Tab-separated table of C-alpha atoms and ligand atoms in Angstrom:
chain	number	residue	atom	x	y	z
A	1	MET	CA	-38.020	-91.947	36.570
A	2	SER	CA	-34.698	-93.676	36.348
A	3	PRO	CA	-34.536	-96.641	33.963
A	4	ARG	CA	-35.482	-99.953	35.531
A	5	ARG	CA	-32.562	-101.889	36.881
A	6	VAL	CA	-32.150	-105.462	35.650
A	7	SER	CA	-30.420	-107.957	37.908
A	8	VAL	CA	-29.625	-111.657	37.736
A	9	VAL	CA	-29.202	-114.005	40.701
A	10	GLU	CA	-27.852	-117.531	40.331
A	11	CYS	CA	-29.703	-120.123	42.443
A	12	PRO	CA	-27.456	-123.089	43.304
A	13	GLY	CA	-28.764	-126.216	41.553
A	14	GLY	CA	-31.672	-124.233	40.151
A	15	PRO	CA	-32.637	-121.404	37.819
A	16	LEU	CA	-31.394	-117.867	37.232
A	17	LEU	CA	-33.647	-115.343	38.927
A	18	VAL	CA	-33.980	-112.294	36.701
A	19	ARG	CA	-35.526	-109.061	37.883
A	20	GLY	CA	-36.681	-106.461	35.400
A	21	ALA	CA	-36.841	-108.556	32.200
A	22	ASP	CA	-39.485	-107.648	29.606
A	23	GLU	CA	-38.749	-110.446	27.182
A	24	VAL	CA	-36.531	-113.467	26.948
A	25	VAL	CA	-35.259	-114.875	23.651
A	26	GLY	CA	-35.046	-118.667	23.916
A	27	ILE	CA	-32.461	-120.933	22.284
A	28	ASP	CA	-34.935	-121.433	19.425
A	29	GLY	CA	-34.742	-117.678	18.794
A	30	VAL	CA	-38.363	-117.141	19.809
A	31	PRO	CA	-38.931	-114.179	22.131
A	32	THR	CA	-41.300	-114.674	25.093
A	33	GLN	CA	-42.795	-111.635	26.814
A	34	THR	CA	-43.327	-111.488	30.547
A	35	GLU	CA	-45.218	-109.252	32.959
A	36	ARG	CA	-43.666	-110.746	36.077
A	37	ALA	CA	-41.333	-108.544	38.086
A	38	VAL	CA	-39.111	-111.593	38.704
A	39	VAL	CA	-38.748	-114.592	36.430
A	40	ALA	CA	-36.826	-117.853	36.833
A	41	LEU	CA	-34.868	-118.941	33.744
A	42	CYS	CA	-34.155	-122.652	33.409
A	43	ARG	CA	-30.475	-123.563	33.518
A	44	CYS	CA	-30.795	-127.345	33.611
A	45	GLY	CA	-32.494	-127.696	30.230
A	46	ARG	CA	-35.110	-130.087	31.602
A	47	SER	CA	-38.027	-127.683	31.814
A	48	ASP	CA	-41.118	-128.349	29.700
A	49	ARG	CA	-41.775	-124.614	29.652
A	50	LEU	CA	-38.509	-123.172	28.386
A	51	PRO	CA	-37.198	-120.566	28.843
A	52	TRP	CA	-38.899	-120.654	32.262
A	53	CYS	CA	-37.930	-122.974	35.114
A	54	ASP	CA	-40.799	-125.329	35.976
A	55	ASP	CA	-39.030	-127.024	38.892
A	56	SER	CA	-38.063	-130.031	36.774
A	57	HIS	CA	-34.536	-129.605	38.152
A	58	ARG	CA	-36.022	-130.968	41.392
A	59	ALA	CA	-37.687	-134.034	39.869
A	60	ARG	CA	-35.813	-137.288	40.144
A	61	ARG	CA	-33.730	-137.659	37.009
A	62	ARG	CA	-35.013	-141.105	36.138
A	63	SER	CA	-38.672	-140.221	36.276
A	64	LYS	CA	-38.096	-137.092	34.244
A	65	ARG	CA	-36.105	-138.747	31.488
A	66	ASN	CA	-38.654	-141.518	31.091
A	67	LYS	CA	-41.395	-138.972	30.966
A	68	GLY	CA	-44.462	-140.024	29.052
A	69	SER	CA	-43.671	-143.722	28.901
A	70	SER	CA	-42.559	-144.686	32.360
A	71	LYS	CA	-44.457	-146.810	34.789
A	72	ASP	CA	-43.243	-144.870	37.783
A	73	GLU	CA	-45.403	-142.013	36.570
A	74	ASP	CA	-48.410	-143.928	37.674
B	1	MET	CA	-70.361	-114.505	52.817
B	2	ARG	CA	-72.650	-116.169	55.258
B	3	VAL	CA	-71.815	-117.543	58.691
B	4	PRO	CA	-71.020	-121.268	58.382
B	5	GLU	CA	-73.222	-124.008	59.788
B	6	PRO	CA	-71.712	-125.030	63.175
B	7	CYS	CA	-70.932	-128.661	63.984
B	8	GLY	CA	-70.297	-128.887	67.734
B	9	PRO	CA	-70.091	-126.929	70.992
B	10	LEU	CA	-67.131	-124.721	70.019
B	11	SER	CA	-68.328	-123.648	66.587
B	12	GLU	CA	-71.874	-123.288	67.949
B	13	GLY	CA	-70.591	-120.987	70.679
B	14	VAL	CA	-68.799	-118.822	68.127
B	15	VAL	CA	-71.694	-118.704	65.679
B	16	ARG	CA	-74.138	-117.885	68.476
B	17	ALA	CA	-71.908	-115.062	69.688
B	18	LEU	CA	-71.633	-113.655	66.175
B	19	THR	CA	-75.277	-113.883	65.263
B	20	HIS	CA	-77.306	-113.514	68.458
B	21	GLU	CA	-75.402	-112.236	71.433
B	22	PRO	CA	-72.444	-110.185	70.265
B	23	SER	CA	-71.816	-108.819	73.743
B	24	GLY	CA	-73.032	-111.814	75.700
B	25	PRO	CA	-70.898	-114.137	77.820
B	26	ARG	CA	-67.634	-115.525	76.541
B	27	PRO	CA	-68.732	-117.843	73.729
B	28	VAL	CA	-66.198	-120.604	74.142
B	29	LEU	CA	-65.545	-122.187	77.503
B	30	GLU	CA	-62.021	-123.322	78.245
B	31	ARG	CA	-63.600	-126.546	79.457
B	32	ALA	CA	-64.941	-127.337	75.962
B	33	VAL	CA	-61.506	-126.615	74.493
B	34	GLY	CA	-60.026	-129.037	77.027
B	35	ASP	CA	-62.307	-131.799	75.698
B	36	VAL	CA	-60.631	-131.713	72.284
B	37	LEU	CA	-58.623	-134.908	71.776
B	38	ASP	CA	-56.731	-134.107	68.568
B	39	PRO	CA	-56.724	-130.403	67.688
B	40	LEU	CA	-55.270	-131.169	64.246
B	41	THR	CA	-58.299	-133.164	63.122
B	42	ASP	CA	-61.099	-131.865	65.367
B	43	ARG	CA	-63.610	-130.359	62.966
B	44	ASP	CA	-65.547	-128.437	65.601
B	45	LEU	CA	-62.434	-126.712	66.989
B	46	GLN	CA	-61.081	-125.971	63.510
B	47	LEU	CA	-64.385	-124.616	62.196
B	48	ALA	CA	-64.706	-122.377	65.278
B	49	LEU	CA	-61.176	-121.072	64.677
B	50	TRP	CA	-61.754	-120.652	60.950
B	51	THR	CA	-64.879	-118.580	61.658
B	52	LEU	CA	-63.006	-116.343	64.098
B	53	TYR	CA	-60.089	-115.915	61.693
B	54	GLU	CA	-62.420	-115.012	58.844
B	55	LEU	CA	-63.459	-111.920	60.833
B	56	HIS	CA	-59.965	-110.577	60.019
B	57	TYR	CA	-60.315	-111.225	56.275
B	58	ARG	CA	-63.726	-110.445	54.823
B	59	GLY	CA	-66.152	-111.033	57.699
B	60	PHE	CA	-69.726	-112.277	57.316
B	61	ASP	CA	-73.005	-110.803	56.109
B	62	GLY	CA	-75.049	-109.544	59.037
B	63	VAL	CA	-72.191	-109.743	61.545
B	64	ASP	CA	-71.082	-106.502	63.212
B	65	PRO	CA	-67.582	-105.646	61.862
B	66	ASP	CA	-66.581	-104.723	65.433
B	67	ALA	CA	-66.693	-108.442	66.249
B	68	GLU	CA	-63.176	-108.587	64.795
B	69	TRP	CA	-61.746	-107.002	67.957
B	70	ASP	CA	-64.362	-108.151	70.470
B	71	PRO	CA	-62.354	-108.949	73.630
B	72	LEU	CA	-64.461	-111.975	74.539
B	73	LEU	CA	-64.065	-113.476	71.087
B	74	LEU	CA	-60.323	-112.827	71.211
B	75	VAL	CA	-60.083	-114.607	74.566
B	76	SER	CA	-61.910	-117.577	73.064
B	77	ARG	CA	-59.645	-117.585	70.040
B	78	ALA	CA	-56.542	-117.483	72.233
B	79	ALA	CA	-57.740	-120.531	74.203
B	80	MET	CA	-58.249	-122.499	70.993
B	81	GLU	CA	-54.978	-121.295	69.485
B	82	ARG	CA	-53.072	-122.494	72.537
B	83	VAL	CA	-54.109	-126.125	72.036
B	84	PHE	CA	-53.666	-125.807	68.280
B	85	GLU	CA	-50.151	-124.374	68.528
B	86	HIS	CA	-49.197	-126.951	71.144
B	87	ALA	CA	-50.216	-129.770	68.774
B	88	VAL	CA	-48.365	-128.161	65.846
B	89	ARG	CA	-45.185	-127.869	67.936
B	90	ALA	CA	-45.471	-131.563	68.817
B	91	LEU	CA	-45.365	-132.656	65.147
B	92	PRO	CA	-42.374	-134.893	64.358
B	93	THR	CA	-39.579	-132.927	62.729
B	94	ASP	CA	-37.117	-133.840	60.013
B	95	ALA	CA	-33.989	-134.691	62.037
B	96	ASP	CA	-31.524	-134.291	59.142
B	97	ALA	CA	-32.898	-130.905	58.215
B	98	SER	CA	-32.938	-129.624	61.796
B	99	ALA	CA	-29.271	-130.582	62.142
B	100	GLU	CA	-28.478	-128.339	59.181
B	101	GLN	CA	-26.802	-125.088	60.285
B	102	ASP	CA	-28.025	-123.054	57.361
B	103	VAL	CA	-31.761	-122.422	57.095
B	104	VAL	CA	-31.678	-122.249	53.274
B	105	MET	CA	-30.048	-125.698	53.153
B	106	ALA	CA	-32.473	-127.050	55.743
B	107	LEU	CA	-35.547	-125.845	53.827
B	108	THR	CA	-34.148	-127.200	50.564
B	109	ARG	CA	-33.520	-130.616	52.138
B	110	MET	CA	-36.938	-130.759	53.713
B	111	THR	CA	-38.747	-129.948	50.496
B	112	VAL	CA	-36.607	-131.751	47.927
B	113	ARG	CA	-37.770	-135.133	49.198
B	114	GLU	CA	-41.326	-134.300	48.382
B	115	GLY	CA	-41.750	-135.576	44.855
B	116	PRO	CA	-45.010	-135.073	43.056
B	117	SER	CA	-47.438	-136.716	45.452
B	118	ASP	CA	-49.618	-139.752	44.829
B	119	LEU	CA	-52.504	-137.319	45.066
B	120	ALA	CA	-51.210	-135.243	42.136
B	121	ARG	CA	-50.638	-138.414	40.114
B	122	PHE	CA	-54.149	-139.572	40.862
B	123	LEU	CA	-55.605	-136.254	39.745
B	124	GLU	CA	-53.492	-136.290	36.601
B	125	ARG	CA	-54.339	-139.803	35.481
B	126	HIS	CA	-57.380	-141.245	37.185
B	127	ALA	CA	-59.694	-138.780	38.916
B	128	THR	CA	-63.237	-138.585	37.583
B	129	ARG	CA	-64.810	-135.197	37.117
B	130	ASP	CA	-66.669	-135.641	40.436
B	131	GLU	CA	-63.476	-136.540	42.281
B	132	PHE	CA	-61.713	-133.560	40.736
B	133	VAL	CA	-64.541	-131.284	41.852
B	134	GLU	CA	-64.265	-132.750	45.337
B	135	TYR	CA	-60.562	-131.908	45.332
B	136	LEU	CA	-61.237	-128.326	44.224
B	137	SER	CA	-63.870	-128.001	46.969
B	138	LEU	CA	-61.341	-129.029	49.612
B	139	ARG	CA	-58.692	-126.667	48.257
B	140	ALA	CA	-61.183	-123.800	47.923
B	141	VAL	CA	-60.905	-122.996	51.636
B	142	HIS	CA	-57.261	-122.151	51.035
B	143	HIS	CA	-57.216	-120.827	47.470
B	144	LEU	CA	-60.170	-118.414	47.723
B	145	ARG	CA	-58.062	-116.602	50.358
B	146	GLU	CA	-54.725	-117.470	48.793
B	147	SER	CA	-51.836	-115.243	49.964
B	148	ASP	CA	-54.031	-113.054	52.165
B	149	PRO	CA	-52.671	-114.451	55.457
B	150	HIS	CA	-49.093	-113.550	54.482
B	151	SER	CA	-49.981	-109.932	53.786
B	152	PHE	CA	-50.431	-109.592	57.566
B	153	VAL	CA	-46.759	-110.495	57.993
B	154	LEU	CA	-45.363	-107.632	55.895
B	155	PRO	CA	-45.492	-104.918	58.588
B	156	ARG	CA	-43.799	-107.329	60.984
B	157	LEU	CA	-40.602	-107.562	58.955
B	158	ASP	CA	-37.691	-105.274	58.161
B	159	GLY	CA	-35.326	-104.781	55.275
B	160	ALA	CA	-34.547	-107.467	52.703
B	161	ALA	CA	-37.094	-110.042	53.921
B	162	LYS	CA	-39.862	-107.450	53.742
B	163	VAL	CA	-38.874	-106.397	50.223
B	164	ALA	CA	-38.768	-110.008	49.024
B	165	LEU	CA	-42.136	-110.889	50.587
B	166	ALA	CA	-43.679	-107.824	48.918
B	167	GLU	CA	-42.191	-108.983	45.619
B	168	LEU	CA	-43.703	-112.464	46.030
B	169	GLN	CA	-47.086	-111.100	47.106
B	170	TYR	CA	-47.149	-108.730	44.122
B	171	ASP	CA	-46.990	-111.777	41.861
B	172	GLU	CA	-49.671	-113.635	43.876
B	173	TYR	CA	-51.846	-110.548	43.506
B	174	GLY	CA	-51.558	-110.563	39.711
B	175	SER	CA	-48.358	-108.548	39.005
B	176	GLY	CA	-50.405	-105.409	38.394
B	177	ARG	CA	-53.161	-107.205	36.445
B	178	PRO	CA	-56.493	-107.685	38.240
B	179	ASP	CA	-57.379	-110.496	35.819
B	180	ARG	CA	-54.349	-112.482	37.027
B	181	LEU	CA	-55.034	-112.263	40.778
B	182	HIS	CA	-54.411	-115.852	41.899
B	183	GLN	CA	-57.392	-116.184	44.221
B	184	ASP	CA	-59.630	-114.944	41.391
B	185	LEU	CA	-58.085	-117.412	38.939
B	186	PHE	CA	-59.217	-120.137	41.311
B	187	ALA	CA	-62.682	-118.588	41.646
B	188	ARG	CA	-62.938	-118.462	37.861
B	189	GLY	CA	-62.231	-122.201	37.769
B	190	LEU	CA	-65.016	-122.817	40.284
B	191	ARG	CA	-67.420	-120.638	38.329
B	192	SER	CA	-66.661	-122.535	35.129
B	193	LEU	CA	-68.040	-125.602	36.943
B	194	ASP	CA	-71.081	-123.695	38.278
B	195	LEU	CA	-69.703	-123.999	41.800
B	196	SER	CA	-70.081	-121.415	44.562
B	197	THR	CA	-67.289	-118.941	45.258
B	198	ASP	CA	-68.480	-118.341	48.834
B	199	VAL	CA	-65.680	-119.717	50.976
B	200	SER	CA	-68.100	-120.477	53.838
B	201	ALA	CA	-69.850	-123.050	51.676
B	202	TYR	CA	-66.559	-124.979	51.504
B	203	ALA	CA	-65.407	-124.388	55.084
B	204	GLU	CA	-68.582	-125.805	56.600
B	205	LYS	CA	-68.205	-129.001	54.563
B	206	ALA	CA	-64.445	-129.426	54.994
B	207	ASP	CA	-63.005	-131.996	57.384
B	208	GLY	CA	-60.889	-131.069	60.405
B	209	ALA	CA	-57.530	-131.864	58.785
B	210	THR	CA	-58.272	-129.647	55.787
B	211	LEU	CA	-59.399	-126.765	58.004
B	212	ALA	CA	-56.300	-127.199	60.192
B	213	SER	CA	-54.045	-126.969	57.118
B	214	VAL	CA	-55.615	-123.582	56.299
B	215	ASN	CA	-55.987	-122.282	59.853
B	216	VAL	CA	-52.338	-122.893	60.612
B	217	MET	CA	-51.490	-120.071	58.181
B	218	SER	CA	-53.754	-117.649	60.048
B	219	LEU	CA	-52.323	-118.842	63.365
B	220	PHE	CA	-48.798	-118.076	62.138
B	221	CYS	CA	-49.613	-114.907	60.205
B	222	LEU	CA	-51.913	-113.162	62.695
B	223	ASN	CA	-49.581	-113.624	65.669
B	224	ARG	CA	-46.472	-111.471	65.225
B	225	ARG	CA	-44.566	-113.780	67.562
B	226	LEU	CA	-44.962	-116.563	64.969
B	227	ARG	CA	-43.739	-114.610	61.900
B	228	GLY	CA	-40.814	-117.002	61.439
B	229	ALA	CA	-43.206	-119.955	61.233
B	230	ALA	CA	-45.409	-118.014	58.796
B	231	LEU	CA	-42.508	-117.597	56.390
B	232	GLY	CA	-41.194	-121.138	56.831
B	233	HIS	CA	-44.682	-122.352	55.956
B	234	LEU	CA	-44.706	-120.156	52.870
B	235	ALA	CA	-41.306	-121.468	51.754
B	236	ALA	CA	-42.323	-125.116	52.128
B	237	PHE	CA	-45.604	-124.473	50.349
B	238	GLU	CA	-44.039	-122.714	47.366
B	239	ALA	CA	-41.193	-125.222	47.065
B	240	THR	CA	-43.574	-128.186	46.839
B	241	SER	CA	-46.092	-126.594	44.489
B	242	ALA	CA	-44.771	-126.443	40.912
B	243	LEU	CA	-44.306	-130.184	40.271
B	244	PRO	CA	-47.749	-131.247	41.610
B	245	CYS	CA	-49.419	-128.286	39.865
B	246	ASP	CA	-47.965	-129.513	36.561
B	247	ARG	CA	-49.727	-132.850	37.087
B	248	ILE	CA	-52.981	-131.336	38.309
B	249	ALA	CA	-53.060	-128.979	35.299
B	250	LYS	CA	-52.742	-132.024	33.028
B	251	GLY	CA	-55.589	-133.712	34.900
B	252	ALA	CA	-57.783	-130.641	34.439
B	253	GLN	CA	-56.969	-130.632	30.703
B	254	ARG	CA	-57.775	-134.340	30.478
B	255	LEU	CA	-61.211	-133.640	31.974
B	256	GLY	CA	-61.818	-130.647	29.689
B	257	LEU	CA	-61.614	-127.967	32.397
B	258	PRO	CA	-59.498	-125.192	30.796
B	259	GLU	CA	-60.232	-122.507	33.423
B	260	VAL	CA	-59.192	-124.865	36.191
B	261	ALA	CA	-56.091	-125.863	34.231
B	262	ASP	CA	-55.208	-122.166	33.864
B	263	TYR	CA	-54.976	-121.757	37.648
B	264	TYR	CA	-52.648	-124.750	37.997
B	265	GLU	CA	-50.623	-123.928	34.892
B	266	GLU	CA	-49.989	-120.416	36.256
B	267	HIS	CA	-48.689	-122.003	39.458
B	268	VAL	CA	-46.089	-124.151	37.730
B	269	VAL	CA	-44.085	-121.182	36.463
B	270	ALA	CA	-45.029	-118.754	39.255
B	271	ASP	CA	-44.194	-121.105	42.109
B	272	ALA	CA	-40.864	-122.083	40.555
B	273	VAL	CA	-40.016	-118.378	41.078
B	274	HIS	CA	-41.761	-118.088	44.456
B	275	GLU	CA	-39.823	-121.074	45.775
B	276	GLN	CA	-36.510	-119.286	45.214
B	277	LEU	CA	-37.825	-116.031	46.636
B	278	ALA	CA	-39.352	-117.683	49.706
B	279	ILE	CA	-36.430	-119.929	50.624
B	280	ARG	CA	-33.543	-117.603	49.804
B	281	SER	CA	-34.700	-114.016	49.688
B	282	ILE	CA	-37.313	-114.269	52.460
B	283	CYS	CA	-36.350	-116.995	54.951
B	284	GLY	CA	-32.615	-116.723	54.306
B	285	THR	CA	-32.488	-112.984	54.971
B	286	LEU	CA	-34.996	-113.164	57.843
B	287	VAL	CA	-32.819	-115.623	59.759
B	288	GLU	CA	-29.709	-113.611	58.937
B	289	ALA	CA	-31.367	-110.578	60.521
B	290	GLU	CA	-33.068	-112.492	63.360
B	291	PRO	CA	-31.168	-115.750	64.017
B	292	ALA	CA	-33.483	-116.586	66.919
B	293	LEU	CA	-36.284	-117.208	64.414
B	294	ALA	CA	-34.523	-120.138	62.690
B	295	ALA	CA	-36.300	-122.817	64.719
B	296	ASP	CA	-39.712	-121.317	64.023
B	297	VAL	CA	-38.978	-121.118	60.289
B	298	LEU	CA	-38.413	-124.891	60.311
B	299	LEU	CA	-41.493	-125.376	62.492
B	300	GLY	CA	-43.578	-123.567	59.878
B	301	ALA	CA	-42.132	-125.714	57.099
B	302	THR	CA	-42.847	-128.897	59.068
B	303	ALA	CA	-46.409	-127.752	59.741
B	304	CYS	CA	-46.994	-127.078	56.051
B	305	LEU	CA	-45.569	-130.377	54.809
B	306	THR	CA	-47.296	-132.460	57.484
B	307	LEU	CA	-50.734	-130.848	57.576
B	308	ASP	CA	-51.082	-130.389	53.805
B	309	GLY	CA	-49.735	-133.905	53.327
B	310	ARG	CA	-52.229	-135.433	55.766
B	311	ALA	CA	-55.203	-133.572	54.320
B	312	GLY	CA	-54.265	-134.655	50.801
B	313	GLN	CA	-53.600	-138.255	51.786
B	314	GLN	CA	-56.958	-138.428	53.531
B	315	ALA	CA	-58.770	-137.269	50.385
B	316	LEU	CA	-56.861	-139.807	48.283
B	317	ASP	CA	-57.607	-142.634	50.757
B	318	GLY	CA	-61.291	-141.712	50.577
B	319	TRP	CA	-61.371	-142.003	46.785
B	320	ARG	CA	-59.442	-145.276	46.769
B	321	GLU	CA	-61.730	-146.726	49.414
B	322	ARG	CA	-64.767	-145.705	47.439
B	323	ARG	CA	-63.397	-147.351	44.326
B	324	ARG	CA	-62.887	-150.585	46.266
B	325	HIS	CA	-66.424	-150.431	47.665
B	326	PRO	CA	-68.418	-148.524	45.074
B	327	ARG	CA	-71.748	-149.316	46.717
B	328	ARG	CA	-70.784	-147.841	50.041
B	329	THR	CA	-71.537	-144.291	49.078
B	330	THR	CA	-71.348	-142.920	52.604
B	331	VAL	CA	-67.547	-143.144	52.805
B	332	ARG	CA	-66.422	-139.836	54.159
B	333	ALA	CA	-65.183	-137.667	51.336
B	334	ALA	CA	-62.211	-136.681	53.382
B	335	GLY	CA	-63.013	-137.211	57.021
C	1	FES	S1	-33.594	-124.909	36.321
C	1	FES	FE1	-35.549	-125.392	37.052
C	1	FES	S2	-36.342	-126.613	35.482
C	1	FES	FE2	-34.357	-126.169	34.737
C	2	FE2	FE1	-50.576	-118.356	43.953
C	3	FE2	FE1	-46.990	-118.941	44.897
């Protein structure tokens, strides 16, 4: 078997799609393992589940920044 | 899996044909189909269709497996699908998105407006355990068969779109791990609440709008002609899933339901990936290869956003109404 190919696709306004990753080392230096064939890495920094994208890049900026204390959450 | 309890002439005709007279006369008369006023909310029509579609998934105990391809049942299904598809095609479309030349841009525009819904907020902050269970019961009709409709689309595609759909489905089916199969994660959540995992038990109680939101996937995925709509539906579904699932997972945690939270938590990270795959790698490449399918891709997305939105809103309205009039316990759960 040939070694697995790893590829990265940039999604405009969204994450990096990575195929073939076994682990990702986050900015805190902590490695996270994955079993998924494709993962989405957050590029906007707003995810609550770094290093993964959790679609926070889609949330309205205001509601995301005020997270936890805002009234528009309710 | 037992045959569901019918609720009107159409579902009775289907159930009778399946249980008593498999080779009897055509079970559903065109005349009865013609009596349906709103196919998108008619519970009898939708339950009849759901029962016929289920023959293609797992079937029912005591029903001859050959019923799946029984010509008389197929004729009945086609008559019901015609009115259903007609109503779906009449749904109002997003004018800005339809004007978009590029299908990837159009799908992104259509789905980016959908913030986390009021329903997801309600489940996160306010729902009681009973209301949460009611929500899970409505969603069970979809999630206990999650992703199965789209597997029927794979042999109807070529090249890049096929590869990308297989990649997405592989993740839905657990990425090689049986314990991470999404439909089983949902079943595990139900079991943790001592609820049934027999999808019929939920289908026969579901309202017409909820059944329509599930049946539309089978309509699109079982008819090769509608493969574009099937994939547009998938794209809209995946692209509007992660943010609400984040809220619903928090609601499940708040109520002390870790197995239920696990299902929703999985869908935050998974659907953030699936969204990119479905919009770009599946719909984008499909329309590149078959430009004539662009309109149906947007039709599928519209159907998903509208029908899922209506079913969810109806459930939320029911809970709010009940809170305003707590004594009136007969308020319809969701239609
Ligand atoms: S890129 Fe999606 S959450 Fe950051
Ligand atoms: Fe899933
Ligand atoms: Fe998904």
